[in-house]
Every structure is written in structure tokens, then in C-alpha cells.
Short mmCIF file of C-alpha atoms and ligand atoms in Angstrom, two decimals:
data_model
loop_
_atom_site.label_atom_id
_atom_site.label_comp_id
_atom_site.label_asym_id
_atom_site.label_seq_id
_atom_site.Cartn_x
_atom_site.Cartn_y
_atom_site.Cartn_z
CA MET A 1 -76.31 -35.02 141.33
CA ASP A 2 -74.25 -34.30 144.44
CA ARG A 3 -70.52 -33.56 143.58
CA VAL A 4 -68.00 -36.26 143.71
CA LEU A 5 -65.80 -34.75 146.45
CA SER A 6 -62.89 -37.62 146.50
CA MET A 7 -63.39 -41.31 146.29
CA SER A 8 -61.68 -44.42 147.92
CA ARG A 9 -61.90 -47.93 148.63
CA CYS A 10 -64.41 -48.64 151.69
CA LEU A 11 -62.16 -50.00 154.64
CA VAL A 12 -65.07 -52.69 155.31
CA CYS A 13 -66.06 -54.01 152.10
CA GLY A 14 -63.30 -52.51 149.27
CA VAL A 15 -66.28 -51.03 147.13
CA ASP A 16 -65.53 -47.87 145.53
CA THR A 17 -66.86 -45.16 148.44
CA PRO A 18 -67.46 -41.35 147.52
CA SER A 19 -66.97 -38.83 150.34
CA PHE A 20 -70.61 -36.81 150.38
CA LEU A 21 -68.63 -34.04 152.75
CA SER A 22 -65.27 -32.67 152.58
CA PHE A 23 -64.08 -30.08 155.38
CA GLY A 24 -61.38 -29.16 153.59
CA ARG A 25 -57.84 -29.04 155.21
CA MET A 26 -57.62 -29.83 158.81
CA PRO A 27 -55.18 -30.13 161.43
CA ILE A 28 -54.49 -33.06 163.92
CA ALA A 29 -57.39 -32.61 166.12
CA ASN A 30 -55.30 -33.26 169.25
CA GLY A 31 -52.45 -31.46 168.29
CA PHE A 32 -52.01 -28.99 170.66
CA LEU A 33 -49.09 -27.32 169.88
CA GLU A 34 -46.34 -24.58 170.91
CA ALA A 35 -45.99 -21.28 168.78
CA LYS A 36 -42.36 -22.28 167.49
CA ASP A 37 -44.34 -25.41 165.86
CA PHE A 38 -46.79 -23.70 164.05
CA GLU A 39 -44.75 -23.58 160.70
CA ARG A 40 -44.06 -27.63 161.17
CA GLU A 41 -48.46 -27.98 161.69
CA HIS A 42 -49.94 -31.41 159.93
CA PHE A 43 -52.78 -31.01 157.53
CA PHE A 44 -54.63 -33.60 155.46
CA ASN A 45 -57.98 -33.78 153.92
CA LEU A 46 -61.05 -34.37 156.20
CA ASP A 47 -63.87 -35.35 153.78
CA VAL A 48 -66.03 -38.36 154.72
CA GLY A 49 -67.84 -41.02 152.45
CA PHE A 50 -71.16 -43.38 152.43
CA CYS A 51 -70.20 -47.19 151.07
CA PRO A 52 -73.05 -47.94 148.85
CA ALA A 53 -72.51 -51.47 149.75
CA CYS A 54 -72.17 -52.13 153.36
CA LYS A 55 -73.57 -48.70 154.09
CA MET A 56 -70.30 -47.87 156.13
CA VAL A 57 -69.60 -44.24 157.04
CA GLN A 58 -66.13 -43.51 157.47
CA LEU A 59 -63.28 -41.44 156.41
CA THR A 60 -61.83 -41.39 152.69
CA GLU A 61 -58.24 -39.98 153.44
CA LEU A 62 -56.83 -41.03 157.02
CA VAL A 63 -54.06 -39.51 159.23
CA GLU A 64 -51.40 -42.24 160.37
CA ARG A 65 -52.20 -43.53 163.49
CA GLU A 66 -48.28 -42.46 165.07
CA ARG A 67 -49.45 -38.89 164.42
CA MET A 68 -52.19 -39.34 166.39
CA PHE A 69 -51.53 -41.80 169.08
CA HIS A 70 -48.13 -41.73 171.23
CA GLU A 71 -46.73 -39.99 174.60
CA SER A 72 -47.67 -37.09 174.33
CA TYR A 73 -51.74 -37.96 173.69
CA ALA A 74 -53.89 -35.05 174.89
CA PHE A 75 -57.09 -36.03 176.11
CA PHE A 76 -57.25 -37.32 179.75
CA SER A 77 -60.83 -39.83 180.07
CA SER A 78 -60.80 -38.49 183.60
CA THR A 79 -60.94 -35.28 183.13
CA SER A 80 -65.32 -35.60 183.66
CA GLN A 81 -66.63 -36.93 186.69
CA ARG A 82 -69.87 -38.06 184.95
CA MET A 83 -67.43 -40.23 182.32
CA GLN A 84 -66.08 -41.83 185.17
CA THR A 85 -69.32 -42.89 186.37
CA HIS A 86 -70.46 -43.86 182.98
CA PHE A 87 -67.88 -46.14 182.97
CA LYS A 88 -68.59 -47.13 186.37
CA ALA A 89 -72.02 -48.69 185.72
CA PHE A 90 -70.57 -49.75 182.09
CA ALA A 91 -68.09 -51.69 184.22
CA GLU A 92 -70.89 -53.17 186.38
CA SER A 93 -72.98 -54.17 183.51
CA VAL A 94 -70.64 -56.39 182.58
CA ARG A 95 -69.53 -58.23 185.48
CA THR A 96 -72.99 -59.00 186.14
CA ARG A 97 -74.41 -59.72 183.06
CA TYR A 98 -71.36 -61.87 181.49
CA LEU A 99 -69.05 -62.77 184.18
CA ALA A 100 -71.03 -63.89 187.28
CA ASP A 101 -70.84 -67.66 186.00
CA VAL A 102 -66.83 -67.16 184.92
CA SER A 103 -64.52 -69.10 187.26
CA ASP A 104 -61.82 -67.09 187.37
CA PRO A 105 -62.46 -63.92 184.26
CA PHE A 106 -60.84 -62.28 181.96
CA VAL A 107 -61.35 -59.12 180.62
CA VAL A 108 -59.60 -56.81 178.24
CA GLU A 109 -60.23 -53.14 177.19
CA ILE A 110 -58.78 -51.54 174.13
CA GLY A 111 -57.75 -48.17 174.20
CA SER A 112 -57.96 -48.07 178.17
CA ASN A 113 -56.42 -44.60 178.07
CA ASP A 114 -56.36 -43.65 182.17
CA GLY A 115 -57.66 -46.25 183.48
CA ILE A 116 -61.05 -44.75 183.86
CA MET A 117 -63.11 -48.19 183.07
CA LEU A 118 -60.53 -50.95 184.05
CA GLN A 119 -60.46 -49.50 187.85
CA ASN A 120 -63.51 -50.92 188.56
CA PHE A 121 -62.17 -54.48 187.42
CA LYS A 122 -59.08 -53.65 189.46
CA GLY A 123 -60.78 -53.29 192.72
CA TRP A 124 -63.20 -55.94 192.33
CA GLY A 125 -60.17 -58.27 192.17
CA VAL A 126 -60.99 -59.11 188.34
CA ARG A 127 -57.76 -60.16 186.28
CA HIS A 128 -57.64 -57.58 183.47
CA LEU A 129 -55.48 -55.89 180.47
CA GLY A 130 -55.76 -53.01 179.03
CA VAL A 131 -54.64 -52.05 175.49
CA GLU A 132 -53.74 -48.45 175.08
CA PRO A 133 -50.61 -47.17 172.81
CA SER A 134 -50.49 -43.67 174.15
CA ALA A 135 -47.53 -44.17 176.67
CA ASN A 136 -48.24 -40.84 178.62
CA VAL A 137 -51.81 -41.89 179.05
CA ALA A 138 -51.27 -45.46 179.41
CA ALA A 139 -48.44 -44.70 182.36
CA VAL A 140 -51.29 -42.63 184.14
CA ALA A 141 -53.10 -46.70 184.54
CA GLN A 142 -50.05 -48.37 185.22
CA GLY A 143 -49.79 -45.74 187.91
CA LYS A 144 -53.02 -46.83 189.75
CA GLY A 145 -51.79 -50.45 189.57
CA ILE A 146 -53.97 -51.43 186.06
CA ARG A 147 -52.08 -53.77 184.39
CA THR A 148 -51.66 -52.00 180.89
CA VAL A 149 -49.45 -52.99 177.79
CA SER A 150 -48.63 -49.49 175.18
CA SER A 151 -49.89 -50.93 172.15
CA PHE A 152 -51.95 -50.85 169.50
CA PHE A 153 -54.19 -53.64 169.35
CA ASP A 154 -54.36 -56.10 166.43
CA ASP A 155 -54.34 -59.48 165.29
CA GLU A 156 -50.49 -60.18 166.49
CA LEU A 157 -50.99 -58.78 169.77
CA ALA A 158 -53.71 -60.79 170.37
CA GLN A 159 -51.70 -63.48 169.61
CA LYS A 160 -49.01 -62.22 172.59
CA ILE A 161 -52.02 -62.18 174.91
CA LEU A 162 -53.98 -65.42 174.27
CA ALA A 163 -49.87 -67.20 174.78
CA ASP A 164 -49.40 -65.43 178.02
CA ASP A 165 -53.37 -64.85 179.50
CA GLY A 166 -55.30 -67.14 177.73
CA GLN A 167 -58.79 -66.51 176.07
CA VAL A 168 -60.87 -63.69 177.02
CA SER A 169 -64.44 -63.70 178.98
CA ALA A 170 -65.29 -60.21 177.90
CA PHE A 171 -63.48 -57.40 175.23
CA MET A 172 -64.88 -54.41 176.04
CA GLY A 173 -63.79 -50.75 173.91
CA ALA A 174 -65.30 -47.26 174.54
CA ASN A 175 -64.71 -44.59 171.80
CA VAL A 176 -61.98 -46.64 170.32
CA MET A 177 -63.36 -49.09 167.71
CA CYS A 178 -64.55 -46.33 165.70
CA HIS A 179 -60.53 -44.97 166.03
CA ILE A 180 -59.27 -48.24 164.12
CA PRO A 181 -59.34 -47.80 160.40
CA TYR A 182 -57.56 -51.75 160.03
CA MET A 183 -61.10 -53.36 161.57
CA HIS A 184 -60.71 -56.45 159.84
CA ALA A 185 -56.75 -57.46 162.08
CA VAL A 186 -58.63 -56.10 164.97
CA MET A 187 -62.09 -58.23 165.14
CA SER A 188 -60.02 -61.50 163.70
CA GLY A 189 -57.87 -60.90 166.78
CA ILE A 190 -61.12 -60.96 169.04
CA LYS A 191 -62.24 -63.91 167.01
CA ARG A 192 -59.18 -65.86 167.69
CA LEU A 193 -59.20 -64.81 171.27
CA LEU A 194 -62.89 -64.95 172.45
CA ALA A 195 -63.94 -67.59 174.92
CA PRO A 196 -66.99 -70.04 173.93
CA ARG A 197 -69.23 -67.63 175.46
CA GLY A 198 -67.27 -64.50 175.78
CA VAL A 199 -68.71 -60.91 174.52
CA LEU A 200 -67.42 -58.05 172.60
CA VAL A 201 -69.21 -55.17 174.70
CA PHE A 202 -68.55 -51.81 173.10
CA GLU A 203 -69.44 -48.03 172.50
CA ASP A 204 -68.86 -45.40 170.31
CA PRO A 205 -70.64 -41.42 168.92
CA TYR A 206 -73.76 -42.88 166.74
CA LEU A 207 -74.38 -41.93 163.73
CA GLY A 208 -78.01 -41.60 164.06
CA ASP A 209 -77.03 -39.01 166.73
CA ILE A 210 -74.72 -37.36 164.40
CA VAL A 211 -77.87 -37.15 161.85
CA GLU A 212 -79.70 -36.51 163.79
CA LYS A 213 -78.00 -33.51 165.53
CA THR A 214 -76.31 -32.38 162.83
CA SER A 215 -73.22 -33.14 165.63
CA TYR A 216 -70.59 -32.96 162.67
CA ASP A 217 -67.84 -32.08 164.96
CA GLN A 218 -67.78 -35.83 165.75
CA ILE A 219 -66.11 -36.13 162.32
CA TYR A 220 -62.57 -35.77 162.86
CA ASP A 221 -58.89 -37.54 161.77
CA GLU A 222 -59.06 -39.91 165.07
CA HIS A 223 -62.67 -40.85 164.04
CA ALA A 224 -62.23 -43.05 161.35
CA PHE A 225 -65.56 -44.61 161.36
CA TYR A 226 -69.76 -43.24 162.33
CA PHE A 227 -70.95 -46.93 163.50
CA SER A 228 -74.94 -47.75 162.67
CA VAL A 229 -76.57 -51.10 164.04
CA GLY A 230 -76.66 -52.15 160.36
CA SER A 231 -72.78 -51.66 159.58
CA VAL A 232 -71.81 -53.31 162.93
CA GLU A 233 -73.90 -56.07 161.73
CA ASP A 234 -72.30 -56.21 158.61
CA LEU A 235 -68.52 -55.99 159.77
CA VAL A 236 -68.67 -58.45 162.73
CA ALA A 237 -70.66 -61.36 160.59
CA ARG A 238 -67.57 -60.86 157.96
CA HIS A 239 -65.78 -62.43 161.20
CA GLU A 240 -68.39 -65.60 161.75
CA LEU A 241 -69.00 -62.65 164.61
CA GLU A 242 -72.98 -61.92 165.49
CA LEU A 243 -74.55 -58.47 166.97
CA ILE A 244 -76.67 -59.84 169.82
CA ASP A 245 -77.69 -56.87 171.89
CA VAL A 246 -77.39 -53.12 171.15
CA GLU A 247 -78.03 -49.81 174.20
CA ALA A 248 -78.36 -46.54 173.15
CA GLN A 249 -76.40 -44.35 175.71
CA PRO A 250 -76.27 -40.43 176.33
CA VAL A 251 -72.57 -40.00 176.51
CA HIS A 252 -70.92 -37.55 174.10
CA GLY A 253 -73.57 -36.44 172.45
CA GLY A 254 -75.58 -39.90 171.58
CA SER A 255 -73.84 -43.17 171.70
CA MET A 256 -74.32 -47.08 170.80
CA ARG A 257 -73.32 -49.82 172.80
CA TYR A 258 -72.73 -52.97 170.74
CA THR A 259 -72.71 -56.24 172.21
CA ILE A 260 -71.31 -59.45 170.22
CA ALA A 261 -70.45 -62.77 170.73
CA HIS A 262 -69.54 -65.61 169.08
CA ARG A 263 -72.45 -66.91 166.08
CA GLY A 264 -75.00 -68.58 168.01
CA ALA A 265 -73.29 -68.58 171.16
CA ARG A 266 -75.83 -66.24 172.42
CA PRO A 267 -79.54 -65.49 172.00
CA VAL A 268 -80.21 -62.23 169.97
CA SER A 269 -81.91 -59.65 171.51
CA PRO A 270 -84.80 -58.00 170.38
CA ALA A 271 -83.38 -54.70 170.55
CA VAL A 272 -80.89 -55.65 167.53
CA GLU A 273 -83.78 -55.32 164.75
CA LYS A 274 -85.87 -52.46 166.63
CA GLN A 275 -83.12 -50.17 166.10
CA ARG A 276 -82.29 -51.46 162.54
CA GLU A 277 -86.19 -51.00 162.09
CA ARG A 278 -85.67 -46.77 163.51
CA GLU A 279 -82.73 -46.61 161.04
CA ARG A 280 -84.70 -47.63 158.40
CA GLU A 281 -86.83 -44.81 159.53
CA LEU A 282 -83.80 -42.71 159.73
CA GLY A 283 -82.65 -43.07 156.08
CA LEU A 284 -79.16 -44.51 157.68
CA GLU A 285 -78.90 -46.96 154.54
CA ARG A 286 -79.47 -43.89 151.57
CA ALA A 287 -77.20 -41.27 149.60
CA GLU A 288 -80.03 -39.03 150.32
CA THR A 289 -79.20 -38.81 154.33
CA TYR A 290 -75.71 -37.29 153.64
CA ALA A 291 -76.61 -34.74 151.30
CA ARG A 292 -79.26 -33.52 153.62
CA PHE A 293 -76.98 -33.96 157.15
CA ARG A 294 -74.27 -31.98 154.42
CA GLN A 295 -77.11 -29.07 153.79
CA ASN A 296 -77.72 -29.18 157.73
CA VAL A 297 -74.07 -29.19 158.39
CA GLU A 298 -73.78 -25.99 156.51
CA ARG A 299 -76.63 -24.35 157.89
CA SER A 300 -74.34 -24.89 161.16
CA ARG A 301 -71.69 -23.19 160.26
CA THR A 302 -73.41 -19.77 158.45
CA ASP A 303 -75.29 -19.73 161.95
CA LEU A 304 -72.62 -19.83 164.07
CA VAL A 305 -70.63 -17.80 162.12
CA ALA A 306 -73.34 -15.05 161.97
CA LEU A 307 -73.80 -15.16 165.79
CA LEU A 308 -69.54 -14.58 167.25
CA THR A 309 -69.56 -12.16 163.87
CA GLU A 310 -72.66 -10.17 165.58
CA LEU A 311 -71.14 -10.57 169.47
CA LYS A 312 -67.95 -9.30 168.02
CA ARG A 313 -69.47 -6.32 166.45
CA ALA A 314 -71.74 -5.42 169.36
CA GLY A 315 -68.26 -5.73 171.36
CA LYS A 316 -69.06 -8.36 173.79
CA ARG A 317 -65.85 -10.64 175.02
CA VAL A 318 -66.19 -14.10 173.64
CA ALA A 319 -63.96 -16.99 175.11
CA ALA A 320 -64.43 -21.24 174.74
CA TYR A 321 -64.90 -23.93 177.03
CA GLY A 322 -63.01 -27.52 176.16
CA ALA A 323 -60.35 -27.82 174.16
CA THR A 324 -61.93 -31.02 172.30
CA SER A 325 -61.35 -32.88 169.41
CA LYS A 326 -63.97 -31.96 167.70
CA SER A 327 -63.67 -27.81 168.61
CA THR A 328 -60.69 -28.55 165.60
CA THR A 329 -63.14 -29.91 163.21
CA VAL A 330 -65.57 -26.62 164.35
CA THR A 331 -62.54 -23.80 164.26
CA THR A 332 -61.10 -24.66 161.23
CA TYR A 333 -64.43 -25.73 158.67
CA CYS A 334 -65.80 -22.26 160.66
CA SER A 335 -62.69 -20.13 159.82
CA ILE A 336 -62.94 -19.38 164.15
CA GLY A 337 -59.52 -17.85 164.71
CA PRO A 338 -58.57 -15.41 167.47
CA ASP A 339 -60.27 -12.48 166.43
CA LEU A 340 -63.50 -14.39 167.61
CA ILE A 341 -62.96 -15.98 170.44
CA SER A 342 -60.09 -14.71 172.78
CA TYR A 343 -59.48 -18.19 174.39
CA ILE A 344 -60.72 -22.26 175.51
CA SER A 345 -60.80 -22.55 179.19
CA ASP A 346 -59.79 -26.49 179.93
CA THR A 347 -58.20 -28.15 182.98
CA THR A 348 -56.01 -30.48 180.88
CA PRO A 349 -52.73 -29.51 181.39
CA ILE A 350 -50.76 -30.49 178.86
CA LYS A 351 -53.03 -28.34 176.57
CA GLN A 352 -52.63 -25.25 178.68
CA GLY A 353 -50.19 -22.67 177.55
CA LYS A 354 -50.35 -24.77 173.98
CA PHE A 355 -52.58 -23.37 171.23
CA SER A 356 -55.34 -25.05 169.59
CA PRO A 357 -55.13 -26.96 166.32
CA GLY A 358 -55.44 -24.63 162.81
CA ALA A 359 -56.90 -21.73 164.51
CA HIS A 360 -54.33 -21.41 167.21
CA ILE A 361 -56.51 -19.83 170.03
CA PRO A 362 -54.66 -19.25 173.41
CA VAL A 363 -55.67 -22.48 176.10
CA VAL A 364 -56.31 -21.44 179.46
CA PRO A 365 -56.42 -22.98 182.57
CA HIS A 366 -59.88 -22.82 184.34
CA ALA A 367 -58.46 -20.02 186.51
CA HIS A 368 -58.00 -17.88 184.41
CA PHE A 369 -61.47 -18.35 182.58
CA ALA A 370 -63.28 -17.46 186.54
CA ALA A 371 -61.54 -14.20 187.01
CA ASP A 372 -62.10 -13.03 183.58
CA ARG A 373 -66.00 -13.70 183.11
CA PRO A 374 -66.54 -13.26 179.42
CA ASP A 375 -69.48 -12.24 178.34
CA TYR A 376 -70.62 -15.10 176.32
CA THR A 377 -68.52 -18.99 176.24
CA LEU A 378 -68.92 -21.01 172.95
CA LEU A 379 -69.59 -24.53 174.95
CA PHE A 380 -66.79 -27.21 172.79
CA ALA A 381 -67.51 -29.47 175.20
CA TRP A 382 -71.20 -29.47 174.41
CA ASN A 383 -71.63 -32.97 175.47
CA HIS A 384 -70.55 -32.43 178.88
CA ALA A 385 -73.09 -29.49 179.27
CA GLN A 386 -75.11 -30.63 182.32
CA GLU A 387 -72.03 -31.55 184.30
CA ILE A 388 -70.59 -28.18 183.15
CA LEU A 389 -73.38 -25.75 183.24
CA ASP A 390 -74.28 -27.28 186.76
CA LYS A 391 -70.66 -26.00 187.76
CA GLU A 392 -70.78 -22.94 186.41
CA ARG A 393 -73.55 -21.44 188.15
CA ALA A 394 -72.03 -18.95 189.81
CA TYR A 395 -70.80 -17.57 186.25
CA ARG A 396 -74.28 -17.45 184.90
CA GLU A 397 -75.56 -16.14 187.66
CA ALA A 398 -72.98 -13.16 187.35
CA GLY A 399 -74.53 -12.99 183.56
CA GLY A 400 -72.13 -14.85 181.69
CA ARG A 401 -73.90 -17.06 178.61
CA PHE A 402 -73.37 -20.41 177.38
CA ILE A 403 -73.05 -20.19 173.17
CA LEU A 404 -74.21 -24.38 171.96
CA TYR A 405 -74.22 -25.37 168.64
CA VAL A 406 -75.66 -28.79 169.02
CA PRO A 407 -78.42 -29.31 167.75
CA ASN A 408 -78.46 -25.96 166.54
CA VAL A 409 -77.05 -23.19 167.27
CA HIS A 410 -78.50 -21.31 170.64
CA VAL A 411 -77.71 -19.13 173.84
CA VAL A 412 -78.52 -20.28 177.36
O1 LIG B 1 -63.52 -40.55 171.10
C1 LIG B 1 -62.80 -39.63 171.46
C2 LIG B 1 -63.16 -38.85 172.91
C3 LIG B 1 -63.68 -40.01 174.07
O2 LIG B 1 -62.50 -38.00 173.61
C4 LIG B 1 -60.91 -39.07 171.53
N1 LIG B 1 -61.06 -39.12 170.24
C5 LIG B 1 -61.01 -37.80 172.22
C6 LIG B 1 -62.24 -37.18 172.93
O3 LIG B 1 -63.11 -36.06 172.32
P1 LIG B 1 -63.00 -34.96 172.84
O4 LIG B 1 -61.82 -34.08 173.06
O5 LIG B 1 -63.90 -33.77 172.14
O6 LIG B 1 -63.27 -35.32 173.87
P2 LIG B 1 -64.18 -34.42 175.15
O7 LIG B 1 -64.82 -35.18 176.61
O8 LIG B 1 -65.91 -33.82 174.73
O9 LIG B 1 -63.44 -33.21 175.91
C7 LIG B 1 -63.47 -32.79 176.83
C8 LIG B 1 -62.57 -31.62 177.18
O10 LIG B 1 -63.29 -30.56 177.98
C9 LIG B 1 -61.61 -32.10 178.38
O11 LIG B 1 -59.62 -31.18 177.10
C10 LIG B 1 -61.47 -31.93 178.97
C11 LIG B 1 -62.34 -30.35 178.92
N2 LIG B 1 -63.02 -30.04 180.27
C12 LIG B 1 -62.76 -28.65 180.92
O12 LIG B 1 -62.17 -28.09 180.72
N3 LIG B 1 -63.83 -28.81 182.27
C13 LIG B 1 -64.45 -31.25 180.63
C14 LIG B 1 -64.80 -30.92 181.45
C15 LIG B 1 -66.48 -31.85 181.82
C16 LIG B 1 -65.04 -29.63 182.38
O13 LIG B 1 -65.57 -29.66 183.42
N1 LIG B 2 -61.65 -44.96 176.22
C1 LIG B 2 -61.53 -44.06 176.56
C2 LIG B 2 -60.35 -43.41 175.54
C3 LIG B 2 -61.18 -43.00 174.52
S1 LIG B 2 -60.08 -42.00 173.44
C4 LIG B 2 -62.69 -43.20 176.75
O1 LIG B 2 -63.71 -43.73 176.33
O2 LIG B 2 -62.53 -42.48 177.50
C5 LIG B 2 -59.23 -43.05 172.31
C6 LIG B 2 -57.78 -44.28 173.00
O3 LIG B 2 -57.86 -44.85 171.76
C7 LIG B 2 -56.79 -43.32 172.94
O4 LIG B 2 -56.45 -43.64 174.72
C8 LIG B 2 -56.22 -44.04 171.78
O5 LIG B 2 -54.65 -43.88 172.67
C9 LIG B 2 -56.46 -45.08 171.87
N2 LIG B 2 -56.51 -46.31 170.68
C10 LIG B 2 -56.29 -45.17 169.41
N3 LIG B 2 -55.93 -46.32 168.60
C11 LIG B 2 -55.68 -47.99 169.70
C12 LIG B 2 -55.95 -48.57 169.15
N4 LIG B 2 -55.87 -49.10 167.56
N5 LIG B 2 -55.46 -50.13 170.19
C13 LIG B 2 -55.82 -49.64 171.47
N6 LIG B 2 -55.71 -48.20 171.65
C14 LIG B 2 -55.93 -47.40 170.35
ZN1 LIG B 3 -68.23 -51.24 152.10
#
């Protein structure tokens, strides 16, 4: 029998939801901080559960949204060149598939960050609005002339948008829907605003990839949900909406893009049933799958700690690359501190000169890494491996090695 670590009500259907994995006390994933604030650092229990009724995988304890999304949010989407290309293609596909026959289309992006996606619609002269609560990243988008309101999206804001701009031809969201625990307020706002043939297109890290690759570091405070085709279908059906298409995306370690329309408004692609079938094979609807996932997570931790400890014993210099949100789960759960990793290189100015949450590993500019050339570099931004390995060819040719831990611990 699996130990029930904690219990909460499913955020979607209200049924008692036991957690299947507890990471223990965890700080705010993007809470990079100065030494003077160590004493005041906020912690919560990072526990993840599986709803036996609607099959939604979710956090069983939540952090208040204002602690995570505010005027000094640390993640700026445009730091990755590859993601810029990805979002250009995302925008192009929405435009050609769903806006071509709409006169004067209006698009809304939820969680538009620094404008990485909407800049494309702005360039095409399409009426748009970004909804982005983190004021500092919203300001970057506004600076590029992208129309952005700095608020959280919910039913109330939806009513205001309807009054100001009218119905929405396409709603978009990337790596944001899974951040919003009050999903019913979001879906009812979207239902109210969506034009009769309008669509909601969103993508998030895919539960199937997380389970298959043991990429447990996708689990942190901001990610309230770990979506699957089955759970998303159930969620949207509660709002008379329908999942009409799904498409796997290679970003963020494996994501799924979901397209949703008013029920009966558009044909449903065979891709939906195909993916449902795949999910049955993967066992995403069965509690045993998550018990096995937990064992894989524990093994991953054992292997990573063993490698880092061995490198230290051998006198190797080890640093890390990419002060990701994900790395907060890894460093905290594996107790990896400055004794094992001397610093984390990151190109984001707001993170530099600060310390990582919980583990308090110094975050340094890339120039420091380039000059220091550690023997080994733990790649916390493993989801950008291709982009980073290409960029760091000189380091690797000089003998530098990267350590990856997804899908298992290995050195390249
Ligand atoms: O869901 C989320 C995703 C979209 O972004 C958010 N909740 C928060 C954030 O998650 P993350 O911090 O795990 O995202 P990334 O994209 O894995 O972060 C990469 C980090 O690495 C950034 O801090 C930028 C940095 N970086 C770098 O220093 N050099 C990235 C690249 C590509 C580089 O070459
Ligand atoms: N879409 C971007 C940013 C993802 S990070 C990308 O894929 O790179 C998640 C973003 O969602 C943050 O910028 C955060 O401020 C925003 N966010 C969080 N909760 C939100 C909510 N309720 N409504 C709108 N945006 C939200
Ligand atoms: Zn449920």
C-alpha cells in the first residue's frame, strides 16, 4: 500500500485527492534572494497528487499567487532564442488555421510575459491584448508596443475585456494554464468571451513526458497542474467546451498543445483519440503509474547525488548552468548546496548577484562561467540542451563536460 502523504480536494472536481509524492519543505521556485533575506525565506510543502475521479495530477498545497507573480518576477521568456522561434511558429499556426477567414480578428494571450508570442501579432497588425500579472515582465512587452494589461486573468477581467474589446477570436496561453489553480474562473471567462467559432490554444509541459522521462523538476509551486489529454478534456467539458485537437511540442522537455472550441462548433481531430489511446498505454489514468514514478524520482536523486559526491571527492570543479525554476526542486529535494555546486551561470540580470532559493548557491553572469571553465557543469536548463550545447562548443572542446539528469543521470 502506498502511504498517503497528505490529502486535499481536487481543484477541478472536488473529490478527495491523496498525494503520491512529497518533496518536503520547498522555497518559492523563482524566489532568488539576497543574503540579507535568508532569514525571511518562505517555505511550503511541495506535494503532488492524482485525483481518482477526474484524473487530474495537481499540487495538494498551493502558494498564494502574489508570492510568485509580482513586480520582480525572475523569468523572462525571451532569454531563449529557440523559444522565440517556437513562439513565432505557434503564432503563425494560429493565424493561418483560425484567423484567416475572420475579419478584424482579436487575440488575447494569457501569461504573455515579455511579449515573446504577441510581438508576432503586433507585427502583422492584428488586434491583441496580453494579460500578464508580473508587472516587470509586462513592462518589457509594453515597451515593445505590445498592448498588455498587468493583471491576473479570471472571469472578472474577462467581462472587462468583453466590454472594452468585444469577443475573442483566439485565446492563447503557453506555460500558463497549468499555473492557475482557479481553473473554473478561467474557463468560464473564456467561455463567455470566445466568439462562436473562436478557439483557445494553449500548451504546457505534458504529464506523459514527465512520467516517461522522470522529469520531476517540472513539479514546483508555479505548476499547480500536470495536464494530460484525458484530464483537459474532462475539465473543458465542464464548461461546454470541447477539445478539438492536440499536438505534441518538443519544447520544455515535452509539451502538449491543446486546441479547444465551443462544444460542437468545430470538427474534432482524430489526434485526440489517438493520444487518449497512448495515455491508456502509458497508464496515466492509474494510480500505480504514479507510485512507480515516485520510485523513479527517488532513483534519479540517488544517482545524481552519487555522481556529484564522487566528483567532489575526486577534486573536480563543478558548477551549474541555468538558474531555472525547476532547479529549485532538484537542489532542495537532493540537498545540493554550494558544497557540491559552486555557482549557477545565468544570463538573466535580475537573477545575477543573488542566491538560489533554499540552497543559496550564488547566481553569476555567463562571463564568470566562460572565464572559469569548470570541469563539470550540471545543466539545470536541460530543456534547452540543444541550444546551450551548441553555444558552449568551445567549453566542451576544451574538455568541459555537461551533466544531465533527464531522462537519467548522464555526462556528455
Ligand atoms: O513554466 C515556466 C517556464 C516557461 O519558464 C515558468 N513557470 C518559469 C520558467 O521555468 P524555468 O525557469 O524552469 O524555465 P527555463 O526556460 O528552463 O529557464 C532557463 C534559464 O536559463 C533562464 O533563467 C535563462 C537561463 N539561460 C541561460 O542562462 N543561457 C537560458 C539559455 C537558453 C541560455 O543560453
Ligand atoms: N508564456 C510565457 C511565460 C510563461 S511563465 C512562456 O511560455 O514563456 C508563466 C507566466 O504566467 C508568468 O509571466 C506569470 O506572471 C503569468 N501568470 C501567472 N498566473 C497568471 C494568471 N492568473 N493570469 C495570467 N498570467 C498569469
Ligand atoms: Zn478531480
